[in-house]
Amino acid sequence: MIKKRIYLDNSATTPISKDVVKEMQKYFSESYGNASSLHYFGRQAKQAVESSRAKIAKLINAEIDEIIFTSCGTESNNLAILGVAKAYGDYGHIITSPIEHYSVLSPCNYLKNRNYQITYIDVNQSGIVSPTDLINSLQENTILISIMHANNEIGVIQPIEDIASKLYKINQTRKQKVYLHTDAIQTAGKLNINVKNLGIDLLSISAHKLHGPKGIGALYVKRGIKIFPILFGGHHEKNLRPGTENVLGIVGLSKSYEIAYNSLKDHYSHVLNLKRRLEEGILNDISDVTINTDKTNSLPHILNVSFKYIEGESLLLMLDMYGIAVSTGSACTSDSLNPSHVLTSIGLNTIAARGSIRFSLSYQNTLKEIDYVLSVLPKIVNDLRLMSPMWKKHTVY
Ligand code: PLP
């Protein structure tokens, strides 16, 4: 019988914070107006949307009119990529990396099937893109670079500022300016995001990764960027994203971001401490493991580990029986039999990629929980290995 469940899948989604729920409560029942209505109820809703927009803009050092609300991070990424591509016409060139989330890779693939050229810039063994390689792959018709701020499976942080400053210099000499988009869905609320310091043109965020509600996201669009809508309807969100505003979601997004921002330093060190304990414990007590998360250049809350000779899915299910929730990679690809595209891109072979587990922590986790995980994990791994034909043959890979 499981007494308490331990949630270590915070990169898939996070529990909504009580303060966020409290803030949203009013907009479920009392303040139910449509933000486009002119009467009292509408004005109340509009006020909630606009003050949330102002709050988010301030937190990321953007202008208020540069924040566009969307339905999720996936939509923000689609709007950034397809919206810029549409604004530029029927063909062009986009540069991205092979370890992006599918909400970036899929719209790129869509464009590839429609006259666009897509370059996937290689990453090194840690998953880092080289800003120089990226700049060297620019073409005359390049319109956009989309590189994630940090990866959702292995947590590696990309050198966005370096890319932006190199691109800025190149853009001074180019007729066709190249925009820089970053998917900051895993970093918002974990790292300090200042769009001006980062030097980016477009940035995606999503509330449910930072203890906010699901189904709400935002796209930062720098003033002057040429971008078209990808949905058509009313004139909401500066004609860029039609649809009645999700007022309570928007309120939840801004509140969750505010809380995350105000406690960033404390949460960062707490979570990093937990991650170090987990990593050390695994390395000390279990043989044949590989840490797939870069030691220094990674998010504090993500630890990706390959356990040789066993399947990640089996390990996940066994941990679940002990009340511990982890994942084998991105939640969006959990129904796929293919090994993670992120892990294979950093050089893992299929067997090692299939034997991997992502632990993703939050400020709500405790040392006691990590110690419990470490008390059961070695035995689970050992039991699975005893059943594994790969272990019996001691396959070398
Ligand atoms: N990008 C990254 C890096 C993510 O981790 C996720 C969610 O897993 C997304 C995009 C998609 O965000 P959403 O679930 O809000 O659509």
GROMACS .gro file of N, CA, C and O in nm, residues 12 64 100 113 126-127 129 187 268 284 293 326 346:
model
   52
   12ALA      N    1   0.697   1.740  -1.725
   12ALA     CA    2   0.575   1.707  -1.801
   12ALA      C    3   0.466   1.807  -1.764
   12ALA      O    4   0.403   1.869  -1.850
   64ILE      N    5   0.445   4.599  -2.289
   64ILE     CA    6   0.315   4.533  -2.266
   64ILE      C    7   0.256   4.479  -2.396
   64ILE      O    8   0.204   4.367  -2.403
  100GLU      N    9   1.491   1.985  -3.055
  100GLU     CA   10   1.378   2.070  -3.015
  100GLU      C   11   1.258   1.983  -2.977
  100GLU      O   12   1.248   1.866  -3.018
  113ASN      N   13   0.775   2.035  -4.616
  113ASN     CA   14   0.695   1.972  -4.721
  113ASN      C   15   0.629   2.075  -4.812
  113ASN      O   16   0.552   2.041  -4.899
  126SER      N   17   2.672   1.694  -2.520
  126SER     CA   18   2.590   1.745  -2.410
  126SER      C   19   2.457   1.798  -2.460
  126SER      O   20   2.369   1.832  -2.381
  127GLY      N   21   2.446   1.813  -2.592
  127GLY     CA   22   2.323   1.865  -2.650
  127GLY      C   23   2.331   2.012  -2.685
  127GLY      O   24   2.229   2.075  -2.718
  129VAL      N   25   2.423   2.347  -2.901
  129VAL     CA   26   2.449   2.389  -3.038
  129VAL      C   27   2.567   2.486  -3.039
  129VAL      O   28   2.589   2.559  -2.942
  187THR      N   29   1.228   2.691  -1.918
  187THR     CA   30   1.314   2.780  -1.840
  187THR      C   31   1.236   2.890  -1.767
  187THR      O   32   1.284   2.941  -1.665
  268TYR      N   33   1.567   2.760  -0.699
  268TYR     CA   34   1.680   2.712  -0.779
  268TYR      C   35   1.777   2.633  -0.690
  268TYR      O   36   1.814   2.519  -0.720
  284ASN      N   37   2.665   0.636  -0.684
  284ASN     CA   38   2.729   0.558  -0.577
  284ASN      C   39   2.673   0.417  -0.566
  284ASN      O   40   2.745   0.321  -0.540
  293THR      N   41   2.259   1.425  -1.848
  293THR     CA   42   2.240   1.569  -1.827
  293THR      C   43   2.375   1.633  -1.796
  293THR      O   44   2.447   1.585  -1.708
  326VAL      N   45   0.798   0.916  -1.259
  326VAL     CA   46   0.905   0.974  -1.342
  326VAL      C   47   0.860   0.956  -1.488
  326VAL      O   48   0.751   0.909  -1.513
  346ILE      N   49   2.225   1.317  -2.920
  346ILE     CA   50   2.350   1.344  -2.845
  346ILE      C   51   2.441   1.221  -2.846
  346ILE      O   52   2.538   1.213  -2.771
   0.00000   0.00000   0.00000
